[in-house]
GROMACS .gro file of C-alpha atoms in nm:
model
  109
    1PHE     CA    1   1.682   2.333   0.371
    2ILE     CA    2   1.426   2.140   0.616
    3THR     CA    3   1.058   2.186   0.524
    4THR     CA    4   0.971   2.029   0.865
    5SER     CA    5   0.882   2.132   1.264
    6GLU     CA    6   1.257   2.154   1.267
    7ASN     CA    7   1.201   2.493   1.061
    8PRO     CA    8   0.945   2.704   1.227
    9TYR     CA    9   0.931   2.955   1.007
   10TYR     CA   10   0.895   2.761   0.690
   11ASP     CA   11   0.644   2.531   0.892
   12SER     CA   12   0.441   2.803   0.973
   13PHE     CA   13   0.397   2.931   0.635
   14ILE     CA   14   0.311   2.617   0.496
   15ARG     CA   15   0.040   2.575   0.794
   16TRP     CA   16  -0.050   2.951   0.700
   17GLN     CA   17  -0.125   2.848   0.343
   18PHE     CA   18  -0.298   2.546   0.352
   19TYR     CA   19  -0.553   2.668   0.620
   20LYS     CA   20  -0.631   2.977   0.400
   21LEU     CA   21  -0.652   2.724   0.092
   22LYS     CA   22  -0.890   2.523   0.302
   23GLU     CA   23  -1.093   2.876   0.408
   24MET     CA   24  -1.144   2.959   0.018
   25GLY     CA   25  -1.322   2.635  -0.005
   26ASN     CA   26  -1.246   2.350  -0.196
   27LYS     CA   27  -0.897   2.439  -0.300
   28ILE     CA   28  -0.779   2.144  -0.089
   29ASP     CA   29  -0.876   1.780  -0.117
   30PHE     CA   30  -0.778   1.462   0.081
   31GLY     CA   31  -0.820   1.108  -0.075
   32LYS     CA   32  -0.662   0.774  -0.140
   33ARG     CA   33  -0.383   0.722  -0.431
   34PRO     CA   34  -0.071   0.510  -0.468
   35THR     CA   35   0.224   0.725  -0.325
   36ILE     CA   36   0.614   0.658  -0.294
   37TYR     CA   37   0.664   0.529   0.078
   38SER     CA   38   1.069   0.519   0.182
   39PRO     CA   39   1.143   0.272   0.434
   40ILE     CA   40   1.454   0.440   0.538
   41ASP     CA   41   1.230   0.802   0.637
   42LYS     CA   42   0.911   0.638   0.733
   43GLN     CA   43   0.734   0.824   0.553
   44ALA     CA   44   0.604   0.917   0.190
   45CYS     CA   45   0.832   1.060  -0.032
   46ALA     CA   46   0.838   1.203  -0.390
   47ASP     CA   47   1.042   1.014  -0.660
   48HIS     CA   48   1.358   1.177  -0.726
   49ASP     CA   49   1.404   1.146  -0.315
   50ARG     CA   50   1.482   0.823  -0.314
   51ALA     CA   51   1.831   0.676  -0.256
   52SER     CA   52   1.779   0.411  -0.516
   53GLY     CA   53   1.442   0.273  -0.727
   54GLU     CA   54   1.406   0.633  -0.892
   55GLY     CA   55   1.183   0.617  -1.160
   56VAL     CA   56   0.973   0.281  -1.043
   57ASN     CA   57   0.609   0.366  -0.959
   58PRO     CA   58   0.373   0.184  -0.729
   59GLN     CA   59   0.219  -0.136  -0.944
   60GLU     CA   60  -0.107  -0.234  -0.913
   61TYR     CA   61  -0.196  -0.581  -0.798
   62THR     CA   62  -0.514  -0.798  -0.850
   63LEU     CA   63  -0.571  -1.059  -0.528
   64ILE     CA   64  -0.769  -1.347  -0.592
   65LYS     CA   65  -0.915  -1.510  -0.325
   66ILE     CA   66  -0.843  -1.915  -0.385
   67LYS     CA   67  -1.116  -2.154  -0.168
   68LEU     CA   68  -0.921  -2.454   0.015
   69LEU     CA   69  -1.101  -2.760  -0.139
   70GLU     CA   70  -0.838  -3.003   0.043
   71HIS     CA   71  -0.629  -2.973   0.324
   72CYS     CA   72  -0.324  -3.204   0.487
   73GLU     CA   73  -0.375  -3.432   0.738
   74GLU     CA   74  -0.188  -3.230   1.015
   75MET     CA   75  -0.370  -2.869   0.929
   76LYS     CA   76  -0.740  -3.138   0.975
   77PRO     CA   77  -0.820  -3.061   1.342
   78GLU     CA   78  -0.784  -2.669   1.269
   79LEU     CA   79  -0.933  -2.629   0.930
   80ASP     CA   80  -1.228  -2.943   0.920
   81GLY     CA   81  -1.575  -2.725   0.899
   82LYS     CA   82  -1.404  -2.452   0.793
   83ASN     CA   83  -1.436  -2.238   0.502
   84VAL     CA   84  -1.031  -2.181   0.431
   85PHE     CA   85  -0.897  -1.936   0.155
   86LEU     CA   86  -0.582  -1.819   0.004
   87VAL     CA   87  -0.499  -1.523  -0.140
   88ALA     CA   88  -0.273  -1.488  -0.463
   89ALA     CA   89  -0.140  -1.138  -0.604
   90THR     CA   90  -0.139  -1.096  -0.938
   91LEU     CA   91  -0.076  -0.883  -1.197
   92ARG     CA   92  -0.205  -1.077  -1.487
   93PRO     CA   93  -0.568  -1.173  -1.316
   94GLU     CA   94  -0.698  -1.306  -1.681
   95THR     CA   95  -0.492  -1.595  -1.679
   96MET     CA   96  -0.621  -1.705  -1.356
   97TYR     CA   97  -0.955  -1.862  -1.518
   98GLY     CA   98  -0.770  -2.145  -1.620
   99GLN     CA   99  -0.600  -2.214  -1.310
  100THR     CA  100  -0.624  -2.568  -1.119
  101ASN     CA  101  -0.370  -2.568  -0.861
  102CYS     CA  102  -0.245  -2.350  -0.576
  103PHE     CA  103   0.088  -2.482  -0.407
  104VAL     CA  104   0.176  -2.346  -0.086
  105LEU     CA  105   0.539  -2.411   0.033
  106PRO     CA  106   0.446  -2.630   0.359
  107SER     CA  107   0.764  -2.477   0.613
  108GLY     CA  108   0.687  -2.090   0.492
  109GLU     CA  109   0.535  -1.814   0.763
   0.00000   0.00000   0.00000
């Protein structure tokens, strides 16, 4: 059963349904929400549509902006006089208050 434009009868029914709901006013609303993305299909998908990882939901990370106070000599020409920040992602932002160091893999991308 195909639910895309490959099935023109079903596609036209779904389009008609959405247009009707839109005409009725405030029956359809668009916004932002976490969703599951399938890298294989390159589109959003339902939980049961995934080949693996069913039951795993999106996680919300907190990004922490860390000001770089010192840098290595190799970066001195590029970074001198500039405000440079590193961004760390965490699931437990309450633990970041005591952070005193941030280590970066020098050969990383």
